[in-house]
Amino acid sequence: AGSKPSGLAASLGVEVDAKGRVVVDSALRVCGCDDVHALGDVASINDASGASVPSTAQSAMQQAEYAAWNVRAALRGERPLAFRYANLGEMLSLGGAEASLSSLGVFNFEGPVASAARRAVYAARMPTASQASRVGLSWAVDAVLAAAKKASETMRS
């Protein structure tokens, strides 16, 4: 389990850490290549406070916003922003309508409520409303089919 960087990273001729991730500075620039940015599972990142950043989808989404900002800043001759990771909590699918969700140490949900909240967060993070709608529709169809299957099984017993 866990994430693993692409083997391509080690073949790029840039500095990599012991896990094979590309070493970047706090502005997400590849060390020794200020015009190249790396983020997500392939990057070894310490944020502006010096803390190691986890290789999670949550941190990659945050990194993407900073990387985009910093590419724009570089094109304009402006100073880059140092990445600041904000741990927003954890969401875990436990299969079916079961999940666990904790956020900011304030909210803790389990079961179907957590599953619905988790799906709502993922839908809200989709790049376009069209994608969010398609994903939401897919989840709704899955829920209807699961309920129909359960009803059918109950009627047979």
JSON list of C-alpha atoms in Angstrom, two decimals:
[
{"chain": "A", "resi": 1, "resn": "ALA", "atom": "CA", "xyz": [0.00, 0.00, 0.00]},
{"chain": "A", "resi": 2, "resn": "GLY", "atom": "CA", "xyz": [1.01, 3.61, -0.38]},
{"chain": "A", "resi": 3, "resn": "SER", "atom": "CA", "xyz": [2.18, 5.73, -3.26]},
{"chain": "A", "resi": 4, "resn": "LYS", "atom": "CA", "xyz": [5.23, 5.20, -5.40]},
{"chain": "A", "resi": 5, "resn": "PRO", "atom": "CA", "xyz": [6.75, 7.68, -7.84]},
{"chain": "A", "resi": 6, "resn": "SER", "atom": "CA", "xyz": [7.17, 6.85, -11.49]},
{"chain": "A", "resi": 7, "resn": "GLY", "atom": "CA", "xyz": [10.46, 5.17, -12.30]},
{"chain": "A", "resi": 8, "resn": "LEU", "atom": "CA", "xyz": [10.89, 7.86, -14.93]},
{"chain": "A", "resi": 9, "resn": "ALA", "atom": "CA", "xyz": [11.81, 10.36, -12.19]},
{"chain": "A", "resi": 10, "resn": "ALA", "atom": "CA", "xyz": [15.14, 8.66, -11.49]},
{"chain": "A", "resi": 11, "resn": "SER", "atom": "CA", "xyz": [16.04, 8.76, -15.20]},
{"chain": "A", "resi": 12, "resn": "LEU", "atom": "CA", "xyz": [15.62, 12.54, -15.55]},
{"chain": "A", "resi": 13, "resn": "GLY", "atom": "CA", "xyz": [19.09, 13.41, -14.34]},
{"chain": "A", "resi": 14, "resn": "VAL", "atom": "CA", "xyz": [17.79, 15.56, -11.46]},
{"chain": "A", "resi": 15, "resn": "GLU", "atom": "CA", "xyz": [18.22, 15.08, -7.73]},
{"chain": "A", "resi": 16, "resn": "VAL", "atom": "CA", "xyz": [15.95, 12.41, -6.25]},
{"chain": "A", "resi": 17, "resn": "ASP", "atom": "CA", "xyz": [15.47, 11.31, -2.64]},
{"chain": "A", "resi": 18, "resn": "ALA", "atom": "CA", "xyz": [15.88, 7.77, -1.25]},
{"chain": "A", "resi": 19, "resn": "LYS", "atom": "CA", "xyz": [12.35, 6.90, -2.42]},
{"chain": "A", "resi": 20, "resn": "GLY", "atom": "CA", "xyz": [13.05, 8.02, -6.00]},
{"chain": "A", "resi": 21, "resn": "ARG", "atom": "CA", "xyz": [11.02, 11.24, -5.76]},
{"chain": "A", "resi": 22, "resn": "VAL", "atom": "CA", "xyz": [12.27, 14.43, -7.45]},
{"chain": "A", "resi": 23, "resn": "VAL", "atom": "CA", "xyz": [13.62, 16.90, -4.88]},
{"chain": "A", "resi": 24, "resn": "VAL", "atom": "CA", "xyz": [11.95, 20.31, -5.13]},
{"chain": "A", "resi": 25, "resn": "ASP", "atom": "CA", "xyz": [12.25, 23.57, -3.24]},
{"chain": "A", "resi": 26, "resn": "SER", "atom": "CA", "xyz": [9.39, 25.13, -1.27]},
{"chain": "A", "resi": 27, "resn": "ALA", "atom": "CA", "xyz": [8.12, 26.82, -4.48]},
{"chain": "A", "resi": 28, "resn": "LEU", "atom": "CA", "xyz": [7.83, 23.33, -6.08]},
{"chain": "A", "resi": 29, "resn": "ARG", "atom": "CA", "xyz": [10.74, 24.03, -8.48]},
{"chain": "A", "resi": 30, "resn": "VAL", "atom": "CA", "xyz": [12.99, 21.08, -9.28]},
{"chain": "A", "resi": 31, "resn": "CYS", "atom": "CA", "xyz": [16.31, 21.68, -7.52]},
{"chain": "A", "resi": 32, "resn": "GLY", "atom": "CA", "xyz": [18.81, 22.89, -10.12]},
{"chain": "A", "resi": 33, "resn": "CYS", "atom": "CA", "xyz": [16.08, 23.52, -12.72]},
{"chain": "A", "resi": 34, "resn": "ASP", "atom": "CA", "xyz": [14.24, 26.68, -11.71]},
{"chain": "A", "resi": 35, "resn": "ASP", "atom": "CA", "xyz": [12.04, 26.58, -14.83]},
{"chain": "A", "resi": 36, "resn": "VAL", "atom": "CA", "xyz": [10.71, 23.08, -14.05]},
{"chain": "A", "resi": 37, "resn": "HIS", "atom": "CA", "xyz": [8.12, 22.28, -11.39]},
{"chain": "A", "resi": 38, "resn": "ALA", "atom": "CA", "xyz": [7.20, 18.89, -9.91]},
{"chain": "A", "resi": 39, "resn": "LEU", "atom": "CA", "xyz": [4.33, 17.96, -7.64]},
{"chain": "A", "resi": 40, "resn": "GLY", "atom": "CA", "xyz": [2.27, 15.05, -6.39]},
{"chain": "A", "resi": 41, "resn": "ASP", "atom": "CA", "xyz": [3.63, 11.54, -5.90]},
{"chain": "A", "resi": 42, "resn": "VAL", "atom": "CA", "xyz": [6.73, 12.22, -7.99]},
{"chain": "A", "resi": 43, "resn": "ALA", "atom": "CA", "xyz": [7.94, 15.11, -5.80]},
{"chain": "A", "resi": 44, "resn": "SER", "atom": "CA", "xyz": [9.75, 15.17, -2.47]},
{"chain": "A", "resi": 45, "resn": "ILE", "atom": "CA", "xyz": [8.40, 18.32, -0.84]},
{"chain": "A", "resi": 46, "resn": "ASN", "atom": "CA", "xyz": [9.00, 20.24, 2.36]},
{"chain": "A", "resi": 47, "resn": "ASP", "atom": "CA", "xyz": [6.58, 23.13, 2.69]},
{"chain": "A", "resi": 48, "resn": "ALA", "atom": "CA", "xyz": [7.36, 26.69, 3.75]},
{"chain": "A", "resi": 49, "resn": "SER", "atom": "CA", "xyz": [7.58, 25.62, 7.41]},
{"chain": "A", "resi": 50, "resn": "GLY", "atom": "CA", "xyz": [10.07, 22.87, 6.54]},
{"chain": "A", "resi": 51, "resn": "ALA", "atom": "CA", "xyz": [7.59, 20.07, 7.25]},
{"chain": "A", "resi": 52, "resn": "SER", "atom": "CA", "xyz": [7.52, 17.05, 4.94]},
{"chain": "A", "resi": 53, "resn": "VAL", "atom": "CA", "xyz": [4.37, 17.00, 2.80]},
{"chain": "A", "resi": 54, "resn": "PRO", "atom": "CA", "xyz": [2.47, 13.70, 2.48]},
{"chain": "A", "resi": 55, "resn": "SER", "atom": "CA", "xyz": [1.99, 12.07, -0.92]},
{"chain": "A", "resi": 56, "resn": "THR", "atom": "CA", "xyz": [-1.80, 12.30, -0.94]},
{"chain": "A", "resi": 57, "resn": "ALA", "atom": "CA", "xyz": [-4.42, 13.51, -3.39]},
{"chain": "A", "resi": 58, "resn": "GLN", "atom": "CA", "xyz": [-5.27, 16.28, -0.94]},
{"chain": "A", "resi": 59, "resn": "SER", "atom": "CA", "xyz": [-1.74, 17.66, -0.94]},
{"chain": "A", "resi": 60, "resn": "ALA", "atom": "CA", "xyz": [-1.37, 17.21, -4.72]},
{"chain": "A", "resi": 61, "resn": "MET", "atom": "CA", "xyz": [-4.51, 19.29, -5.31]},
{"chain": "A", "resi": 62, "resn": "GLN", "atom": "CA", "xyz": [-3.07, 22.06, -3.13]},
{"chain": "A", "resi": 63, "resn": "GLN", "atom": "CA", "xyz": [0.32, 21.79, -4.85]},
{"chain": "A", "resi": 64, "resn": "ALA", "atom": "CA", "xyz": [-1.31, 22.18, -8.27]},
{"chain": "A", "resi": 65, "resn": "GLU", "atom": "CA", "xyz": [-2.70, 25.58, -7.31]},
{"chain": "A", "resi": 66, "resn": "TYR", "atom": "CA", "xyz": [0.71, 26.77, -6.07]},
{"chain": "A", "resi": 67, "resn": "ALA", "atom": "CA", "xyz": [2.56, 25.36, -9.10]},
{"chain": "A", "resi": 68, "resn": "ALA", "atom": "CA", "xyz": [0.16, 27.13, -11.47]},
{"chain": "A", "resi": 69, "resn": "TRP", "atom": "CA", "xyz": [0.57, 30.38, -9.54]},
{"chain": "A", "resi": 70, "resn": "ASN", "atom": "CA", "xyz": [4.37, 30.02, -9.55]},
{"chain": "A", "resi": 71, "resn": "VAL", "atom": "CA", "xyz": [4.58, 29.31, -13.29]},
{"chain": "A", "resi": 72, "resn": "ARG", "atom": "CA", "xyz": [2.54, 32.48, -13.86]},
{"chain": "A", "resi": 73, "resn": "ALA", "atom": "CA", "xyz": [4.80, 34.42, -11.48]},
{"chain": "A", "resi": 74, "resn": "ALA", "atom": "CA", "xyz": [7.91, 33.17, -13.30]},
{"chain": "A", "resi": 75, "resn": "LEU", "atom": "CA", "xyz": [6.50, 34.27, -16.66]},
{"chain": "A", "resi": 76, "resn": "ARG", "atom": "CA", "xyz": [5.83, 37.73, -15.20]},
{"chain": "A", "resi": 77, "resn": "GLY", "atom": "CA", "xyz": [9.19, 38.03, -13.44]},
{"chain": "A", "resi": 78, "resn": "GLU", "atom": "CA", "xyz": [7.51, 37.94, -10.01]},
{"chain": "A", "resi": 79, "resn": "ARG", "atom": "CA", "xyz": [8.56, 36.09, -6.86]},
{"chain": "A", "resi": 80, "resn": "PRO", "atom": "CA", "xyz": [7.13, 32.60, -6.38]},
{"chain": "A", "resi": 81, "resn": "LEU", "atom": "CA", "xyz": [4.99, 31.57, -3.43]},
{"chain": "A", "resi": 82, "resn": "ALA", "atom": "CA", "xyz": [6.35, 29.02, -0.99]},
{"chain": "A", "resi": 83, "resn": "PHE", "atom": "CA", "xyz": [3.98, 26.05, -0.74]},
{"chain": "A", "resi": 84, "resn": "ARG", "atom": "CA", "xyz": [2.02, 25.85, 2.52]},
{"chain": "A", "resi": 85, "resn": "TYR", "atom": "CA", "xyz": [0.27, 22.55, 3.10]},
{"chain": "A", "resi": 86, "resn": "ALA", "atom": "CA", "xyz": [-3.04, 22.64, 4.97]},
{"chain": "A", "resi": 87, "resn": "ASN", "atom": "CA", "xyz": [-4.18, 19.27, 6.33]},
{"chain": "A", "resi": 88, "resn": "LEU", "atom": "CA", "xyz": [-7.93, 19.36, 5.83]},
{"chain": "A", "resi": 89, "resn": "GLY", "atom": "CA", "xyz": [-8.57, 15.90, 7.29]},
{"chain": "A", "resi": 90, "resn": "GLU", "atom": "CA", "xyz": [-9.00, 12.39, 5.98]},
{"chain": "A", "resi": 91, "resn": "MET", "atom": "CA", "xyz": [-11.67, 10.56, 4.01]},
{"chain": "A", "resi": 92, "resn": "LEU", "atom": "CA", "xyz": [-11.71, 6.79, 3.67]},
{"chain": "A", "resi": 93, "resn": "SER", "atom": "CA", "xyz": [-14.07, 4.64, 1.66]},
{"chain": "A", "resi": 94, "resn": "LEU", "atom": "CA", "xyz": [-14.80, 1.40, 3.49]},
{"chain": "A", "resi": 95, "resn": "GLY", "atom": "CA", "xyz": [-16.84, -0.12, 0.67]},
{"chain": "A", "resi": 96, "resn": "GLY", "atom": "CA", "xyz": [-20.48, 0.27, -0.28]},
{"chain": "A", "resi": 97, "resn": "ALA", "atom": "CA", "xyz": [-22.15, 3.00, 1.73]},
{"chain": "A", "resi": 98, "resn": "GLU", "atom": "CA", "xyz": [-19.55, 2.84, 4.50]},
{"chain": "A", "resi": 99, "resn": "ALA", "atom": "CA", "xyz": [-16.85, 5.46, 5.01]},
{"chain": "A", "resi": 100, "resn": "SER", "atom": "CA", "xyz": [-14.97, 7.41, 7.62]},
{"chain": "A", "resi": 101, "resn": "LEU", "atom": "CA", "xyz": [-14.39, 11.15, 7.48]},
{"chain": "A", "resi": 102, "resn": "SER", "atom": "CA", "xyz": [-12.56, 13.48, 9.84]},
{"chain": "A", "resi": 103, "resn": "SER", "atom": "CA", "xyz": [-11.94, 17.13, 9.11]},
{"chain": "A", "resi": 104, "resn": "LEU", "atom": "CA", "xyz": [-9.90, 19.76, 10.91]},
{"chain": "A", "resi": 105, "resn": "GLY", "atom": "CA", "xyz": [-10.38, 17.93, 14.21]},
{"chain": "A", "resi": 106, "resn": "VAL", "atom": "CA", "xyz": [-13.94, 19.25, 14.29]},
{"chain": "A", "resi": 107, "resn": "PHE", "atom": "CA", "xyz": [-16.00, 16.80, 12.24]},
{"chain": "A", "resi": 108, "resn": "ASN", "atom": "CA", "xyz": [-15.90, 13.03, 12.62]},
{"chain": "A", "resi": 109, "resn": "PHE", "atom": "CA", "xyz": [-18.41, 10.92, 10.72]},
{"chain": "A", "resi": 110, "resn": "GLU", "atom": "CA", "xyz": [-18.72, 7.23, 10.02]},
{"chain": "A", "resi": 111, "resn": "GLY", "atom": "CA", "xyz": [-21.08, 5.08, 7.98]},
{"chain": "A", "resi": 112, "resn": "PRO", "atom": "CA", "xyz": [-23.51, 6.25, 5.31]},
{"chain": "A", "resi": 113, "resn": "VAL", "atom": "CA", "xyz": [-23.34, 9.92, 6.39]},
{"chain": "A", "resi": 114, "resn": "ALA", "atom": "CA", "xyz": [-19.56, 9.90, 5.94]},
{"chain": "A", "resi": 115, "resn": "SER", "atom": "CA", "xyz": [-19.94, 8.13, 2.59]},
{"chain": "A", "resi": 116, "resn": "ALA", "atom": "CA", "xyz": [-22.36, 10.80, 1.34]},
{"chain": "A", "resi": 117, "resn": "ALA", "atom": "CA", "xyz": [-20.14, 13.63, 2.62]},
{"chain": "A", "resi": 118, "resn": "ARG", "atom": "CA", "xyz": [-17.07, 12.04, 1.01]},
{"chain": "A", "resi": 119, "resn": "ARG", "atom": "CA", "xyz": [-18.83, 11.79, -2.33]},
{"chain": "A", "resi": 120, "resn": "ALA", "atom": "CA", "xyz": [-20.04, 15.40, -2.07]},
{"chain": "A", "resi": 121, "resn": "VAL", "atom": "CA", "xyz": [-16.47, 16.59, -1.45]},
{"chain": "A", "resi": 122, "resn": "TYR", "atom": "CA", "xyz": [-15.13, 14.64, -4.43]},
{"chain": "A", "resi": 123, "resn": "ALA", "atom": "CA", "xyz": [-17.91, 15.94, -6.69]},
{"chain": "A", "resi": 124, "resn": "ALA", "atom": "CA", "xyz": [-17.24, 19.51, -5.54]},
{"chain": "A", "resi": 125, "resn": "ARG", "atom": "CA", "xyz": [-13.54, 19.13, -6.43]},
{"chain": "A", "resi": 126, "resn": "MET", "atom": "CA", "xyz": [-14.24, 18.08, -10.02]},
{"chain": "A", "resi": 127, "resn": "PRO", "atom": "CA", "xyz": [-12.78, 20.59, -12.50]},
{"chain": "A", "resi": 128, "resn": "THR", "atom": "CA", "xyz": [-16.09, 21.30, -14.25]},
{"chain": "A", "resi": 129, "resn": "ALA", "atom": "CA", "xyz": [-19.77, 21.22, -13.37]},
{"chain": "A", "resi": 130, "resn": "SER", "atom": "CA", "xyz": [-20.32, 18.77, -16.22]},
{"chain": "A", "resi": 131, "resn": "GLN", "atom": "CA", "xyz": [-17.84, 16.30, -14.72]},
{"chain": "A", "resi": 132, "resn": "ALA", "atom": "CA", "xyz": [-19.36, 16.74, -11.25]},
{"chain": "A", "resi": 133, "resn": "SER", "atom": "CA", "xyz": [-22.81, 16.07, -12.71]},
{"chain": "A", "resi": 134, "resn": "ARG", "atom": "CA", "xyz": [-21.66, 12.91, -14.52]},
{"chain": "A", "resi": 135, "resn": "VAL", "atom": "CA", "xyz": [-19.93, 11.58, -11.40]},
{"chain": "A", "resi": 136, "resn": "GLY", "atom": "CA", "xyz": [-22.96, 12.40, -9.24]},
{"chain": "A", "resi": 137, "resn": "LEU", "atom": "CA", "xyz": [-25.28, 10.69, -11.71]},
{"chain": "A", "resi": 138, "resn": "SER", "atom": "CA", "xyz": [-23.03, 7.63, -11.78]},
{"chain": "A", "resi": 139, "resn": "TRP", "atom": "CA", "xyz": [-23.09, 7.41, -7.98]},
{"chain": "A", "resi": 140, "resn": "ALA", "atom": "CA", "xyz": [-26.89, 7.83, -7.93]},
{"chain": "A", "resi": 141, "resn": "VAL", "atom": "CA", "xyz": [-27.35, 5.03, -10.48]},
{"chain": "A", "resi": 142, "resn": "ASP", "atom": "CA", "xyz": [-25.03, 2.80, -8.43]},
{"chain": "A", "resi": 143, "resn": "ALA", "atom": "CA", "xyz": [-27.10, 3.51, -5.29]},
{"chain": "A", "resi": 144, "resn": "VAL", "atom": "CA", "xyz": [-30.39, 2.73, -7.07]},
{"chain": "A", "resi": 145, "resn": "LEU", "atom": "CA", "xyz": [-29.01, -0.52, -8.52]},
{"chain": "A", "resi": 146, "resn": "ALA", "atom": "CA", "xyz": [-27.63, -1.58, -5.12]},
{"chain": "A", "resi": 147, "resn": "ALA", "atom": "CA", "xyz": [-31.01, -0.87, -3.48]},
{"chain": "A", "resi": 148, "resn": "ALA", "atom": "CA", "xyz": [-32.83, -2.81, -6.21]},
{"chain": "A", "resi": 149, "resn": "LYS", "atom": "CA", "xyz": [-30.49, -5.77, -5.79]},
{"chain": "A", "resi": 150, "resn": "LYS", "atom": "CA", "xyz": [-30.99, -5.75, -2.02]},
{"chain": "A", "resi": 151, "resn": "ALA", "atom": "CA", "xyz": [-34.80, -5.57, -2.44]},
{"chain": "A", "resi": 152, "resn": "SER", "atom": "CA", "xyz": [-34.70, -8.45, -4.92]},
{"chain": "A", "resi": 153, "resn": "GLU", "atom": "CA", "xyz": [-32.63, -10.57, -2.54]},
{"chain": "A", "resi": 154, "resn": "THR", "atom": "CA", "xyz": [-35.00, -9.77, 0.33]},
{"chain": "A", "resi": 155, "resn": "MET", "atom": "CA", "xyz": [-38.05, -10.78, -1.75]},
{"chain": "A", "resi": 156, "resn": "ARG", "atom": "CA", "xyz": [-36.42, -14.12, -2.63]},
{"chain": "A", "resi": 157, "resn": "SER", "atom": "CA", "xyz": [-35.80, -15.06, 1.01]}
]
